[in-house]
PDB file of C-alpha atoms in Angstrom:
ATOM      1  CA  MET A   1      -0.615 -16.385  -3.186  1.00 58.00           C
ATOM      2  CA  GLU A   2      -1.185 -20.078  -3.631  1.00 66.00           C
ATOM      3  CA  HIS A   3      -4.265 -21.982  -2.567  1.00 66.00           C
ATOM      4  CA  ASP A   4      -3.698 -25.125  -0.504  1.00 72.00           C
ATOM      5  CA  LEU A   5      -6.011 -27.636  -2.201  1.00 72.00           C
ATOM      6  CA  ARG A   6      -6.188 -29.695   0.994  1.00 81.00           C
ATOM      7  CA  LYS A   7      -8.020 -26.879   2.807  1.00 85.00           C
ATOM      8  CA  PRO A   8     -11.770 -26.428   2.402  1.00 87.00           C
ATOM      9  CA  VAL A   9     -13.354 -23.517   0.554  1.00 92.00           C
ATOM     10  CA  SER A  10     -16.774 -22.148   1.506  1.00 94.00           C
ATOM     11  CA  LEU A  11     -18.998 -19.131   1.021  1.00 95.00           C
ATOM     12  CA  GLN A  12     -20.641 -17.708   4.156  1.00 95.00           C
ATOM     13  CA  THR A  13     -23.946 -15.881   3.859  1.00 93.00           C
ATOM     14  CA  ALA A  14     -25.157 -13.057   6.096  1.00 90.00           C
ATOM     15  CA  ARG A  15     -27.775 -15.414   7.552  1.00 89.00           C
ATOM     16  CA  GLY A  16     -25.065 -17.779   8.818  1.00 91.00           C
ATOM     17  CA  GLY A  17     -25.243 -20.342   6.021  1.00 91.00           C
ATOM     18  CA  SER A  18     -22.136 -22.014   4.646  1.00 93.00           C
ATOM     19  CA  LEU A  19     -22.040 -23.152   1.013  1.00 94.00           C
ATOM     20  CA  GLU A  20     -19.470 -25.432  -0.601  1.00 94.00           C
ATOM     21  CA  PRO A  21     -18.468 -24.854  -4.242  1.00 92.00           C
ATOM     22  CA  ALA A  22     -20.764 -26.573  -6.738  1.00 92.00           C
ATOM     23  CA  ASP A  23     -17.909 -26.629  -9.250  1.00 90.00           C
ATOM     24  CA  THR A  24     -14.196 -25.816  -9.281  1.00 88.00           C
ATOM     25  CA  HIS A  25     -12.320 -24.955 -12.479  1.00 86.00           C
ATOM     26  CA  PHE A  26      -8.530 -24.781 -12.842  1.00 84.00           C
ATOM     27  CA  ALA A  27      -6.877 -22.747 -15.624  1.00 82.00           C
ATOM     28  CA  GLY A  28      -3.444 -21.662 -16.720  1.00 78.00           C
ATOM     29  CA  GLN A  29      -0.771 -22.077 -19.353  1.00 78.00           C
ATOM     30  CA  GLN A  30       1.094 -25.332 -19.800  1.00 78.00           C
ATOM     31  CA  ALA A  31       4.446 -23.625 -19.153  1.00 81.00           C
ATOM     32  CA  SER A  32       3.364 -21.975 -15.877  1.00 75.00           C
ATOM     33  CA  GLY A  33       0.910 -24.604 -14.643  1.00 72.00           C
ATOM     34  CA  VAL A  34      -2.300 -23.769 -12.811  1.00 72.00           C
ATOM     35  CA  THR A  35      -2.545 -20.028 -12.183  1.00 77.00           C
ATOM     36  CA  ASP A  36      -6.329 -19.544 -11.811  1.00 84.00           C
ATOM     37  CA  ILE A  37      -8.958 -21.282  -9.714  1.00 85.00           C
ATOM     38  CA  TRP A  38     -12.634 -20.469 -10.288  1.00 88.00           C
ATOM     39  CA  PHE A  39     -15.195 -21.494  -7.695  1.00 90.00           C
ATOM     40  CA  LYS A  40     -18.876 -21.630  -8.654  1.00 92.00           C
ATOM     41  CA  PHE A  41     -21.655 -21.604  -6.052  1.00 92.00           C
ATOM     42  CA  TRP A  42     -25.391 -22.222  -6.309  1.00 92.00           C
ATOM     43  CA  LEU A  43     -27.155 -19.409  -4.449  1.00 89.00           C
ATOM     44  CA  GLU A  44     -30.791 -18.918  -3.576  1.00 88.00           C
ATOM     45  CA  PRO A  45     -32.225 -15.374  -3.842  1.00 83.00           C
ATOM     46  CA  SER A  46     -32.297 -15.190  -0.026  1.00 85.00           C
ATOM     47  CA  ASP A  47     -28.520 -15.838   0.035  1.00 87.00           C
ATOM     48  CA  LEU A  48     -27.995 -12.577  -1.874  1.00 84.00           C
ATOM     49  CA  GLU A  49     -29.838 -10.406   0.639  1.00 84.00           C
ATOM     50  CA  GLY A  50     -26.713  -9.590   2.651  1.00 88.00           C
ATOM     51  CA  ALA A  51     -22.960  -9.878   2.730  1.00 91.00           C
ATOM     52  CA  LEU A  52     -21.078 -12.841   1.233  1.00 93.00           C
ATOM     53  CA  THR A  53     -17.680 -13.911   2.551  1.00 94.00           C
ATOM     54  CA  LEU A  54     -15.377 -16.415   0.855  1.00 93.00           C
ATOM     55  CA  SER A  55     -13.299 -18.543   3.242  1.00 92.00           C
ATOM     56  CA  LEU A  56     -10.114 -20.131   1.909  1.00 88.00           C
ATOM     57  CA  ASN A  57      -6.547 -20.767   3.089  1.00 84.00           C
ATOM     58  CA  ASP A  58      -7.505 -19.986   6.704  1.00 84.00           C
ATOM     59  CA  GLY A  59      -8.510 -16.458   5.628  1.00 87.00           C
ATOM     60  CA  LYS A  60     -11.648 -14.605   4.626  1.00 92.00           C
ATOM     61  CA  LEU A  61     -12.469 -12.369   1.643  1.00 89.00           C
ATOM     62  CA  LEU A  62     -15.538 -10.120   1.642  1.00 91.00           C
ATOM     63  CA  VAL A  63     -17.091 -10.752  -1.780  1.00 89.00           C
ATOM     64  CA  LYS A  64     -20.312  -8.740  -1.380  1.00 88.00           C
ATOM     65  CA  SER A  65     -20.944  -6.203   1.355  1.00 86.00           C
ATOM     66  CA  THR A  66     -24.201  -4.573   0.239  1.00 80.00           C
ATOM     67  CA  HIS A  67     -27.708  -5.629   1.113  1.00 75.00           C
ATOM     68  CA  GLY A  68     -30.166  -6.846  -1.476  1.00 70.00           C
ATOM     69  CA  ILE A  69     -29.725  -8.307  -4.906  1.00 69.00           C
ATOM     70  CA  PRO A  70     -27.676  -6.109  -7.269  1.00 66.00           C
ATOM     71  CA  LYS A  71     -29.665  -4.676 -10.176  1.00 68.00           C
ATOM     72  CA  LEU A  72     -28.211  -5.947 -13.419  1.00 61.00           C
ATOM     73  CA  GLY A  73     -30.226  -3.872 -15.873  1.00 63.00           C
ATOM     74  CA  GLY A  74     -31.688  -5.007 -19.183  1.00 65.00           C
ATOM     75  CA  THR A  75     -31.349  -8.227 -21.112  1.00 64.00           C
ATOM     76  CA  ASN A  76     -28.031  -7.328 -22.746  1.00 68.00           C
ATOM     77  CA  GLY A  77     -25.437  -9.570 -21.135  1.00 69.00           C
ATOM     78  CA  ARG A  78     -22.143  -8.098 -19.973  1.00 67.00           C
ATOM     79  CA  ASN A  79     -19.135  -9.802 -18.456  1.00 72.00           C
ATOM     80  CA  PHE A  80     -16.908  -7.929 -16.015  1.00 70.00           C
ATOM     81  CA  THR A  81     -13.501  -9.330 -15.175  1.00 73.00           C
ATOM     82  CA  THR A  82     -11.445  -7.251 -12.774  1.00 67.00           C
ATOM     83  CA  HIS A  83      -9.515  -7.468  -9.567  1.00 66.00           C
ATOM     84  CA  ARG A  84     -10.817  -4.030  -8.462  1.00 63.00           C
ATOM     85  CA  TRP A  85     -14.229  -4.345  -6.822  1.00 57.00           C
TER      86      TRP A  85
END
């Protein structure tokens, strides 16, 4: 799937808010060009109380379906990178 850069990207909150990306990062190898796009959003704690839906390419992706802020545990940082949520 390729993202059409001319189309807007937004994150919808359960309360009806719509957030635009605060930052967009492109990555990839020189031989294959851009293969990854990372969108970063600034969220308030109230934005995390419900579902989050990413809108791009005329479609929607449910990013978070649970209610409340996820519990992250202690102070040891961990980074999870997966396509299986």
